[in-house]
Short mmCIF file of C-alpha atoms in Angstrom, two decimals:
data_model
loop_
_atom_site.label_atom_id
_atom_site.label_comp_id
_atom_site.label_asym_id
_atom_site.label_seq_id
_atom_site.Cartn_x
_atom_site.Cartn_y
_atom_site.Cartn_z
CA MET A 1 -0.34 0.62 0.12
CA ASP A 2 1.21 3.41 -1.08
CA VAL A 3 1.19 6.21 2.40
CA HIS A 4 1.88 9.90 2.20
CA ARG A 5 3.21 12.34 4.39
CA ARG A 6 1.09 15.07 5.82
CA LYS A 7 0.82 17.38 8.48
CA LYS A 8 -1.30 17.16 11.19
CA ILE A 9 -2.25 20.07 12.69
CA GLU A 10 -3.55 20.42 16.42
CA ILE A 11 -4.98 23.49 18.15
CA VAL A 12 -6.06 23.60 21.78
CA VAL A 13 -8.38 26.67 21.78
CA GLU A 14 -10.69 28.18 24.39
CA SER A 15 -14.24 27.20 23.39
CA GLY A 16 -15.75 30.36 22.80
CA MET A 17 -12.96 30.68 19.53
CA LEU A 18 -13.95 27.70 18.11
CA ALA A 19 -15.66 29.04 15.52
CA GLU A 20 -13.27 31.32 14.01
CA VAL A 21 -10.40 28.36 14.17
CA VAL A 22 -12.52 26.79 11.73
CA ASP A 23 -13.29 28.91 9.60
CA TRP A 24 -9.60 29.91 9.31
CA LEU A 25 -8.54 26.39 8.60
CA VAL A 26 -11.06 26.27 6.02
CA GLY A 27 -10.28 29.48 4.32
CA HIS A 28 -7.38 27.50 3.50
CA GLY A 29 -8.28 24.88 1.91
CA VAL A 30 -8.69 22.22 4.90
CA ARG A 31 -10.85 20.10 4.01
CA GLY A 32 -12.22 18.40 6.81
CA TYR A 33 -11.40 18.28 10.52
CA THR A 34 -12.72 16.96 13.90
CA THR A 35 -13.42 18.48 17.06
CA ILE A 36 -13.18 17.13 20.55
CA PRO A 37 -15.25 19.60 22.91
CA LYS A 38 -14.81 20.14 27.04
CA VAL A 39 -10.94 19.53 26.89
CA SER A 40 -8.92 20.70 30.51
CA GLY A 41 -6.05 21.03 31.53
CA PHE A 42 -3.98 24.04 33.12
CA GLY A 43 -1.01 25.95 30.68
CA ARG A 44 -0.13 29.29 30.89
CA GLN A 45 -3.37 30.79 30.94
CA GLY A 46 -3.62 29.12 34.56
CA ARG A 47 -6.43 26.36 35.18
CA ARG A 48 -8.53 25.37 32.01
CA ALA A 49 -11.32 23.52 32.98
CA THR A 50 -14.71 22.70 32.69
CA ASP A 51 -16.58 22.77 35.50
CA GLU A 52 -17.68 26.87 35.93
CA PRO A 53 -20.66 28.41 34.43
CA SER A 54 -19.29 31.03 31.54
CA GLY A 55 -17.06 28.59 29.81
CA VAL A 56 -14.32 30.85 29.33
CA PHE A 57 -11.84 28.81 30.65
CA GLU A 58 -13.03 25.65 28.65
CA ASN A 59 -10.58 24.40 25.72
CA THR A 60 -11.86 22.67 22.95
CA LEU A 61 -9.05 20.55 20.40
CA VAL A 62 -8.68 21.02 17.19
CA ILE A 63 -7.46 18.48 14.72
CA ALA A 64 -6.76 18.38 11.44
CA ILE A 65 -4.58 16.73 8.20
CA ALA A 66 -2.88 19.00 5.24
CA PRO A 67 -0.24 19.52 3.21
CA GLU A 68 2.87 20.68 4.37
CA PRO A 69 2.55 23.86 3.08
CA VAL A 70 -0.74 24.87 4.21
CA ALA A 71 0.26 23.08 7.90
CA ARG A 72 3.02 25.91 8.01
CA GLN A 73 0.96 28.61 6.66
CA ILE A 74 -1.65 28.36 9.82
CA LEU A 75 1.09 27.38 12.31
CA ALA A 76 2.63 31.13 10.88
CA GLU A 77 -0.68 33.21 11.01
CA SER A 78 -1.37 31.43 14.48
CA VAL A 79 0.81 33.69 16.16
CA GLU A 80 -0.66 36.66 15.46
CA ARG A 81 -4.08 35.62 15.51
CA LEU A 82 -4.34 33.86 18.18
CA ARG A 83 -1.99 36.28 20.18
CA ASP A 84 -4.09 36.79 23.19
CA TYR A 85 -6.37 33.72 22.87
CA ALA A 86 -5.78 30.76 25.54
CA ALA A 87 -4.38 28.40 22.38
CA ILE A 88 -1.81 26.15 21.53
CA VAL A 89 -1.25 25.18 18.08
CA TYR A 90 1.70 22.39 16.90
CA LEU A 91 2.78 20.18 13.83
CA SER A 92 3.95 16.66 13.67
CA ASP A 93 4.14 14.33 10.99
CA VAL A 94 2.22 11.45 9.72
CA GLU A 95 1.51 9.09 6.93
CA VAL A 96 -2.33 8.85 5.62
CA ALA A 97 -3.57 5.72 2.76
CA ARG A 98 -6.32 8.47 0.97
CA PRO A 99 -4.08 11.33 -0.34
CA ASP A 100 -7.10 13.31 -1.85
CA HIS A 101 -8.78 13.65 1.15
CA PHE A 102 -6.14 15.67 2.91
CA MET B 1 -29.11 48.31 61.89
CA VAL B 2 -29.87 45.57 64.52
CA GLU B 3 -33.28 45.24 62.65
CA ILE B 4 -31.10 44.38 59.25
CA LEU B 5 -28.56 42.10 61.09
CA SER B 6 -31.77 40.13 61.48
CA LEU B 7 -33.25 40.56 58.71
CA ALA B 8 -30.27 39.39 57.28
CA GLY B 9 -29.51 36.94 59.68
CA ALA B 10 -33.20 35.30 59.07
CA ASN B 11 -32.44 35.13 55.09
CA LEU B 12 -28.83 33.17 56.70
CA LEU B 13 -31.48 30.45 57.67
CA SER B 14 -33.42 30.07 54.53
CA PRO B 15 -33.52 26.34 53.06
CA MET B 16 -32.17 28.23 49.47
CA VAL B 17 -28.97 30.04 51.31
CA LEU B 18 -28.51 27.45 53.43
CA CYS B 19 -28.37 24.86 50.01
CA PHE B 20 -25.76 27.49 48.40
CA VAL B 21 -23.32 26.99 51.38
CA LEU B 22 -23.60 23.76 51.62
CA GLY B 23 -22.14 23.94 48.18
CA ALA B 24 -19.28 25.87 49.01
CA VAL B 25 -18.68 24.26 52.54
CA ALA B 26 -18.84 20.81 49.93
CA ALA B 27 -16.47 22.44 47.68
CA ALA B 28 -13.57 23.74 50.60
CA ILE B 29 -13.89 20.61 52.13
CA ARG B 30 -12.88 19.32 48.98
CA SER B 31 -15.37 16.66 48.53
CA ASP B 32 -16.21 15.11 44.94
CA LEU B 33 -20.19 15.99 45.03
CA GLU B 34 -20.92 17.41 41.34
CA ILE B 35 -24.54 18.99 40.00
CA PRO B 36 -24.24 17.20 36.61
CA GLU B 37 -23.59 19.76 34.15
CA ALA B 38 -25.91 19.39 32.30
CA ILE B 39 -28.37 18.66 35.06
CA ALA B 40 -27.00 22.43 36.21
CA LYS B 41 -27.80 24.16 32.57
CA GLY B 42 -31.39 22.09 32.95
CA LEU B 43 -32.21 23.79 35.87
CA ALA B 44 -31.03 27.04 34.57
CA ILE B 45 -32.91 26.84 31.81
CA TYR B 46 -36.15 26.19 34.07
CA LEU B 47 -35.12 29.00 36.57
CA MET B 48 -35.32 31.62 33.95
CA LEU B 49 -38.45 30.50 32.36
CA ALA B 50 -39.92 30.73 35.52
CA ILE B 51 -39.54 34.14 36.51
CA GLY B 52 -40.06 35.34 32.82
CA MET B 53 -43.17 33.71 32.98
CA LYS B 54 -43.67 34.98 36.92
CA GLY B 55 -42.55 38.71 35.46
CA GLY B 56 -44.54 38.18 32.80
CA LEU B 57 -47.76 38.01 34.51
CA ALA B 58 -47.19 40.12 37.42
CA LEU B 59 -47.53 42.54 34.31
CA ALA B 60 -50.74 41.41 32.64
CA LYS B 61 -52.43 41.65 36.37
CA SER B 62 -50.95 44.99 37.02
CA GLY B 63 -50.95 46.92 33.53
CA ALA B 64 -48.12 48.92 31.59
CA ASP B 65 -47.93 51.83 32.90
CA ASN B 66 -44.65 53.07 33.73
CA VAL B 67 -43.29 50.19 31.12
CA LEU B 68 -41.35 52.44 29.11
CA ALA B 69 -39.69 54.95 31.78
CA ALA B 70 -38.50 51.63 33.96
CA PHE B 71 -36.93 49.85 30.90
CA MET B 72 -35.15 53.47 29.81
CA ALA B 73 -33.44 53.70 33.41
CA ALA B 74 -32.31 49.89 32.68
CA LEU B 75 -30.76 50.76 29.67
CA ALA B 76 -29.64 54.19 31.08
CA LEU B 77 -28.40 52.28 34.31
CA SER B 78 -26.31 49.63 32.51
CA PHE B 79 -24.55 51.43 30.19
CA SER B 80 -23.47 54.42 32.86
CA LEU B 81 -22.69 51.86 36.27
CA PRO B 82 -19.25 50.15 34.29
CA LEU B 83 -18.00 54.04 34.82
CA LEU B 84 -18.52 54.19 38.67
CA ALA B 85 -16.58 50.35 38.45
CA TYR B 86 -13.84 51.77 36.38
CA GLY B 87 -13.60 55.03 38.17
CA ALA B 88 -13.19 52.85 41.94
CA LEU B 89 -10.67 49.83 40.38
CA ARG B 90 -8.89 52.64 38.40
CA ALA B 91 -8.54 55.25 41.57
CA LEU B 92 -7.63 51.98 44.05
CA ARG B 93 -4.91 51.35 41.38
CA ALA B 94 -6.32 47.82 41.70
CA VAL B 95 -5.39 46.88 37.82
CA GLY B 96 -4.86 47.71 34.46
CA PRO B 97 -6.88 50.04 32.30
CA VAL B 98 -7.97 47.08 30.34
CA ASP B 99 -8.76 44.41 33.07
CA ALA B 100 -10.82 47.52 34.79
CA ALA B 101 -12.76 47.99 31.83
CA ALA B 102 -13.74 43.98 32.00
CA VAL B 103 -14.33 44.18 35.63
CA ALA B 104 -16.39 47.33 35.15
CA ALA B 105 -18.90 45.76 32.39
CA HIS B 106 -19.40 42.68 34.77
CA TYR B 107 -20.45 45.22 37.57
CA GLY B 108 -22.90 47.53 35.24
CA SER B 109 -24.52 44.34 33.64
CA VAL B 110 -26.68 41.70 36.07
CA SER B 111 -27.02 38.09 37.24
CA VAL B 112 -30.24 35.95 36.80
CA VAL B 113 -29.59 33.71 38.93
CA THR B 114 -28.89 36.80 42.30
CA PHE B 115 -31.97 38.55 40.92
CA VAL B 116 -33.59 35.50 41.21
CA THR B 117 -32.79 34.53 44.70
CA ALA B 118 -34.11 37.97 45.45
CA VAL B 119 -37.94 37.28 43.51
CA GLU B 120 -37.94 34.55 46.36
CA PHE B 121 -36.75 36.32 49.38
CA ILE B 122 -38.98 39.08 48.54
CA GLY B 123 -41.77 36.86 47.96
CA ALA B 124 -41.47 35.53 51.48
CA ARG B 125 -41.65 38.80 52.79
CA GLY B 126 -45.50 38.70 51.47
CA ALA B 127 -43.85 41.55 48.97
CA ALA B 128 -45.18 42.14 45.52
CA TYR B 129 -42.89 43.33 43.07
CA ASP B 130 -43.52 44.89 38.96
CA GLY B 131 -43.44 42.01 36.20
CA VAL B 132 -41.53 45.41 34.58
CA LEU B 133 -38.68 44.52 37.10
CA VAL B 134 -37.99 41.73 34.70
CA ALA B 135 -38.24 43.67 31.43
CA MET B 136 -35.58 45.62 33.22
CA LEU B 137 -33.34 42.81 33.84
CA ALA B 138 -33.19 41.64 30.46
CA ALA B 139 -32.57 45.09 29.00
CA MET B 140 -29.63 45.64 31.61
CA GLU B 141 -27.91 42.85 30.55
CA THR B 142 -26.40 44.47 27.04
CA PRO B 143 -25.28 47.96 27.80
CA ALA B 144 -22.73 47.36 30.22
CA ILE B 145 -20.85 45.41 27.87
CA VAL B 146 -20.52 48.14 24.98
CA THR B 147 -19.03 50.53 27.92
CA GLY B 148 -17.16 48.58 28.90
CA LEU B 149 -15.67 47.91 25.37
CA LEU B 150 -15.54 51.94 25.02
CA LEU B 151 -13.35 51.98 28.49
CA ALA B 152 -11.15 49.91 27.19
CA ARG B 153 -10.64 51.31 23.52
CA ARG B 154 -10.24 54.53 24.52
CA ALA B 155 -7.86 52.75 27.42
CA ILE B 156 -5.28 50.90 24.72
CA GLY B 157 -6.51 52.65 21.18
CA ALA B 158 -4.22 50.88 18.84
CA THR B 159 -3.24 47.63 20.19
CA MET B 160 -6.59 46.12 20.10
CA PRO B 161 -6.31 42.53 18.50
CA GLN B 162 -5.78 42.76 14.78
CA VAL B 163 -7.85 40.28 13.94
CA PRO B 164 -11.01 41.76 15.30
CA VAL B 165 -13.55 38.74 16.25
CA ARG B 166 -16.78 39.22 14.22
CA ARG B 167 -19.45 41.88 15.17
CA ALA B 168 -22.36 39.98 13.99
CA LYS B 169 -21.29 36.05 16.47
CA LEU B 170 -20.68 39.44 19.29
CA LEU B 171 -23.45 40.86 18.72
CA ARG B 172 -25.46 37.11 18.79
CA GLU B 173 -23.36 36.48 21.64
CA VAL B 174 -24.77 39.13 23.72
CA LEU B 175 -28.30 40.01 22.52
CA VAL B 176 -30.13 36.41 21.50
CA ASN B 177 -27.75 34.20 24.02
CA GLY B 178 -29.72 31.13 25.51
CA SER B 179 -30.24 32.87 28.48
CA ILE B 180 -31.98 36.16 27.45
CA VAL B 181 -34.09 34.70 25.17
CA VAL B 182 -35.69 31.99 27.23
CA LEU B 183 -36.06 34.73 29.60
CA VAL B 184 -37.84 37.29 27.44
CA GLY B 185 -40.01 34.31 25.79
CA GLY B 186 -41.00 33.21 29.52
CA PHE B 187 -42.08 37.32 30.21
CA VAL B 188 -44.02 37.12 26.93
CA ILE B 189 -45.36 33.53 27.31
CA GLY B 190 -46.48 34.70 30.89
CA TRP B 191 -47.90 38.39 30.12
CA ALA B 192 -50.07 36.46 27.12
CA ALA B 193 -51.32 33.76 28.79
CA GLY B 194 -52.52 35.71 31.44
CA PRO B 195 -53.70 34.82 35.08
CA VAL B 196 -56.27 31.71 33.94
CA GLY B 197 -53.95 30.86 31.59
CA MET B 198 -50.93 30.72 33.64
CA LYS B 199 -53.29 28.73 36.08
CA LYS B 200 -52.11 25.68 34.40
CA VAL B 201 -48.62 26.00 35.25
CA GLU B 202 -48.87 27.37 38.42
CA PRO B 203 -47.57 24.09 39.86
CA PHE B 204 -44.78 24.14 37.67
CA VAL B 205 -43.90 27.84 38.25
CA VAL B 206 -44.90 28.42 41.56
CA ASP B 207 -45.70 25.19 43.27
CA ILE B 208 -41.62 23.59 42.59
CA PHE B 209 -39.91 27.01 42.01
CA ASN B 210 -38.00 27.01 46.15
CA GLY B 211 -37.10 23.63 46.18
CA MET B 212 -35.49 23.94 41.95
CA LEU B 213 -33.69 27.11 42.89
CA CYS B 214 -32.23 24.88 46.05
CA LEU B 215 -30.67 22.48 43.82
CA PHE B 216 -29.71 25.59 41.95
CA LEU B 217 -27.70 27.18 44.95
CA LEU B 218 -26.55 24.20 45.92
CA ASP B 219 -25.13 23.96 42.13
CA MET B 220 -23.36 27.94 42.71
CA GLY B 221 -22.16 27.29 46.35
CA LEU B 222 -19.85 24.86 44.80
CA VAL B 223 -19.24 26.25 41.56
CA ALA B 224 -18.31 29.82 43.23
CA VAL B 225 -16.04 27.41 45.33
CA ARG B 226 -14.34 25.97 43.28
CA GLN B 227 -13.52 29.94 41.39
CA LEU B 228 -12.44 31.17 44.73
CA ARG B 229 -9.98 28.58 45.05
CA SER B 230 -8.54 28.41 41.39
CA ALA B 231 -8.17 32.25 41.73
CA ARG B 232 -3.81 33.27 42.15
CA GLU B 233 -4.65 36.92 40.92
CA LEU B 234 -7.10 38.00 43.87
CA SER B 235 -5.37 41.29 45.39
CA PRO B 236 -7.20 42.68 49.43
CA ARG B 237 -8.00 45.68 47.13
CA LEU B 238 -9.61 43.33 44.43
CA ILE B 239 -11.78 41.92 47.23
CA ALA B 240 -12.62 45.15 48.91
CA PHE B 241 -13.94 46.61 45.83
CA ALA B 242 -16.22 43.54 44.68
CA LEU B 243 -17.97 43.80 48.80
CA THR B 244 -18.29 47.59 48.50
CA LEU B 245 -18.97 48.40 45.21
CA PRO B 246 -22.43 46.44 45.60
CA LEU B 247 -23.65 48.37 48.39
CA ALA B 248 -22.45 51.86 45.85
CA ASN B 249 -24.38 50.30 43.01
CA GLY B 250 -27.34 49.03 45.19
CA ALA B 251 -27.60 52.42 46.62
CA ILE B 252 -28.21 54.30 43.25
CA GLY B 253 -30.70 51.43 42.39
CA VAL B 254 -32.48 52.06 45.64
CA ALA B 255 -32.48 55.69 44.49
CA ALA B 256 -33.72 55.36 40.50
CA ALA B 257 -36.51 53.26 42.21
CA GLN B 258 -37.01 56.29 43.96
CA LEU B 259 -37.32 57.98 40.79
CA LEU B 260 -39.97 55.43 39.34
CA GLY B 261 -41.71 55.00 42.49
CA PHE B 262 -41.33 51.66 43.17
CA GLY B 263 -42.51 49.90 45.54
CA VAL B 264 -41.04 47.26 48.26
CA GLY B 265 -40.99 44.60 46.82
CA SER B 266 -39.63 45.96 43.46
CA THR B 267 -36.92 48.42 44.53
CA THR B 268 -35.13 45.38 46.92
CA LEU B 269 -35.36 43.71 43.10
CA LEU B 270 -34.13 47.27 41.15
CA ALA B 271 -30.86 47.66 43.91
CA THR B 272 -30.36 43.76 43.55
CA LEU B 273 -29.80 44.48 39.90
CA CYS B 274 -27.49 47.48 40.10
CA ALA B 275 -25.60 45.69 42.90
CA SER B 276 -25.13 42.16 40.78
CA ALA B 277 -22.42 41.20 38.76
CA SER B 278 -22.60 38.99 35.87
CA TYR B 279 -20.65 36.03 35.49
CA ILE B 280 -21.95 34.16 32.61
CA ALA B 281 -22.90 36.36 29.16
CA VAL B 282 -20.33 39.64 30.04
CA PRO B 283 -17.47 36.83 30.85
CA ALA B 284 -17.94 35.09 27.36
CA ALA B 285 -18.37 38.62 25.59
CA MET B 286 -15.16 39.67 27.25
CA ARG B 287 -13.41 36.99 25.69
CA LEU B 288 -14.42 37.14 22.40
CA ALA B 289 -14.00 41.40 22.25
CA LEU B 290 -11.53 41.62 24.64
CA PRO B 291 -9.22 39.03 25.29
CA GLN B 292 -6.07 41.02 26.97
CA ALA B 293 -8.10 41.16 29.74
CA ARG B 294 -8.03 38.37 32.48
CA PRO B 295 -10.64 36.18 33.11
CA ALA B 296 -9.22 35.18 36.02
CA ILE B 297 -9.74 38.11 37.61
CA TYR B 298 -13.40 39.49 36.94
CA VAL B 299 -14.72 35.64 36.74
CA THR B 300 -13.40 35.32 39.97
CA LEU B 301 -14.81 38.64 41.21
CA SER B 302 -18.24 38.24 39.97
CA LEU B 303 -18.99 35.09 41.01
CA GLY B 304 -16.21 33.97 43.61
CA VAL B 305 -17.08 37.35 45.61
CA THR B 306 -19.72 40.04 44.95
CA PHE B 307 -22.49 37.09 43.74
CA PRO B 308 -21.78 35.26 47.52
CA PHE B 309 -22.17 38.69 48.95
CA ASN B 310 -25.36 39.47 47.31
CA ILE B 311 -26.84 36.22 48.35
CA ALA B 312 -25.81 35.68 51.73
CA VAL B 313 -25.86 39.82 53.21
CA GLY B 314 -26.37 42.22 50.61
CA ILE B 315 -30.22 40.91 49.21
CA PRO B 316 -31.27 41.07 52.44
CA LEU B 317 -29.62 44.61 53.33
CA TYR B 318 -31.30 46.41 50.06
CA PHE B 319 -34.60 45.46 51.50
CA ALA B 320 -33.96 46.68 54.77
CA VAL B 321 -33.43 49.55 53.39
CA ALA B 322 -36.26 49.39 50.94
CA GLU B 323 -38.65 49.07 53.75
CA ARG B 324 -37.14 51.62 56.01
CA LEU B 325 -37.84 54.53 52.55
CA ALA B 326 -41.36 52.95 52.81
CA ARG B 327 -41.85 54.06 56.22
#
C-alpha cells in the first residue's frame, strides 16, 4: 500500500473561539477537521477547566490534516491570530492512505 | 441596624441560602460532590423560564403604565454603572485599564440567579413586585458590555486585537444568547397567557420553584468556591472592591427606584440588579471582544466574591433599606 506524508495540525483553543478557528482552517482549504469539546488541563493561562458556568475557561481540541505548505502557513498565522487567546498550535508528521482526502 | 442584622440572619437560615452554603462547604472541604453539567443547565433554563413567566404574569395583572420609563432607566443604568466601577478600580490602582474595563462591564451588567434569589426573598416576606422588573433585568444585560469595551478602547487604542472577532458573532453572543431568549420568551408567554392561562402551569412555575432554586444554589455554592479556590490573582484591594461596589451600586438602584415610584419589592429587586455582577454572559463576550483582559480576575470577582455576598448579605440589606424608605 502507498502511504502519503501529510502534517497533522492540532489546536487546543478556548471553546469560544472554535468557530473562528475552524473558519480560518477551512479558508486555507483544509477539507475536514475533528473537534473534541470540553478538554481541560493547565498551561500559561492557568487551570483550564469545564466546571465553570460561563465556559470561558474551557478548551476544545481541533485536529486537521493538511499538506505541509498549508500546515506551515496556518502555524505561521496562528501567532498573531491567536495572540491573546488561550491556544496551543503544533504540527506533527502523519501518514495517510488516501491523499485526495487531505 | 439591629433590624437589618436580624433580617440578614433570618435570610441565612432560608433553605435556599443554606443550600448555597452547603455547596460552598462541600467545595471548601474538597468533596467530590458535583451537579452534572446537563442538570445545572436544565435548572438554569427552568429558573429563567419560570421567572420570565412570573414577571409576564405580574405585568398582565398590574398593567403597563410605567414600563417605558422603567425600561429606559434600566438601559441608562447598565450603560452608566460601569463608569463608577472603572473609576473605583483605577483609583484603587487595583488593576490596569484593560482589566478594569472588563471588570466594570461585569458590574454594570446583571446576574439572573441573584435576581431570582431576590424574587424568592421578597416573596417569602410578602412583598409584591412589578412585572417590569423582569424586562429591566433583560435590558440591563448588554449595554454595560458596550461601555466596558469603549473604556478599554480608550485605554489601549491601537493595540486592540489585529484580528477582530466578527461583530455579528459578538452581537449574537450577547443579544440572543439562550438565557435572554428563554427569559424574554417566558415573559411574553406569562403576559400573553395571563392569570387564567398561567393557572395551568402554576405547580410548575410556582410550587416547585423554591426547591429547584435550592438545587441550583447548591451547585452555585460549589462553583463559586471552586472558582475562588483556583484564583491566584486576587489582591485584598480587588476583594474590597468586589464587596463594596455592590453597596454603592445598590444605593444607586434604590435611588433610581425612588424616582420611578417603586414599592418595597420592586425597589429591592432594582437595587439587587444594580448590585449584582454578571458571571455568564459578560465573561463570554469579553473573551471574544477583549481577550487581553484576564478572566481569572473578572470571573473570580463576580462569581466568587460579589455573587455570594449578594446572596447572603446584599439582598436582605437592600430589602431593609427599601422597607425603611417606604415607612
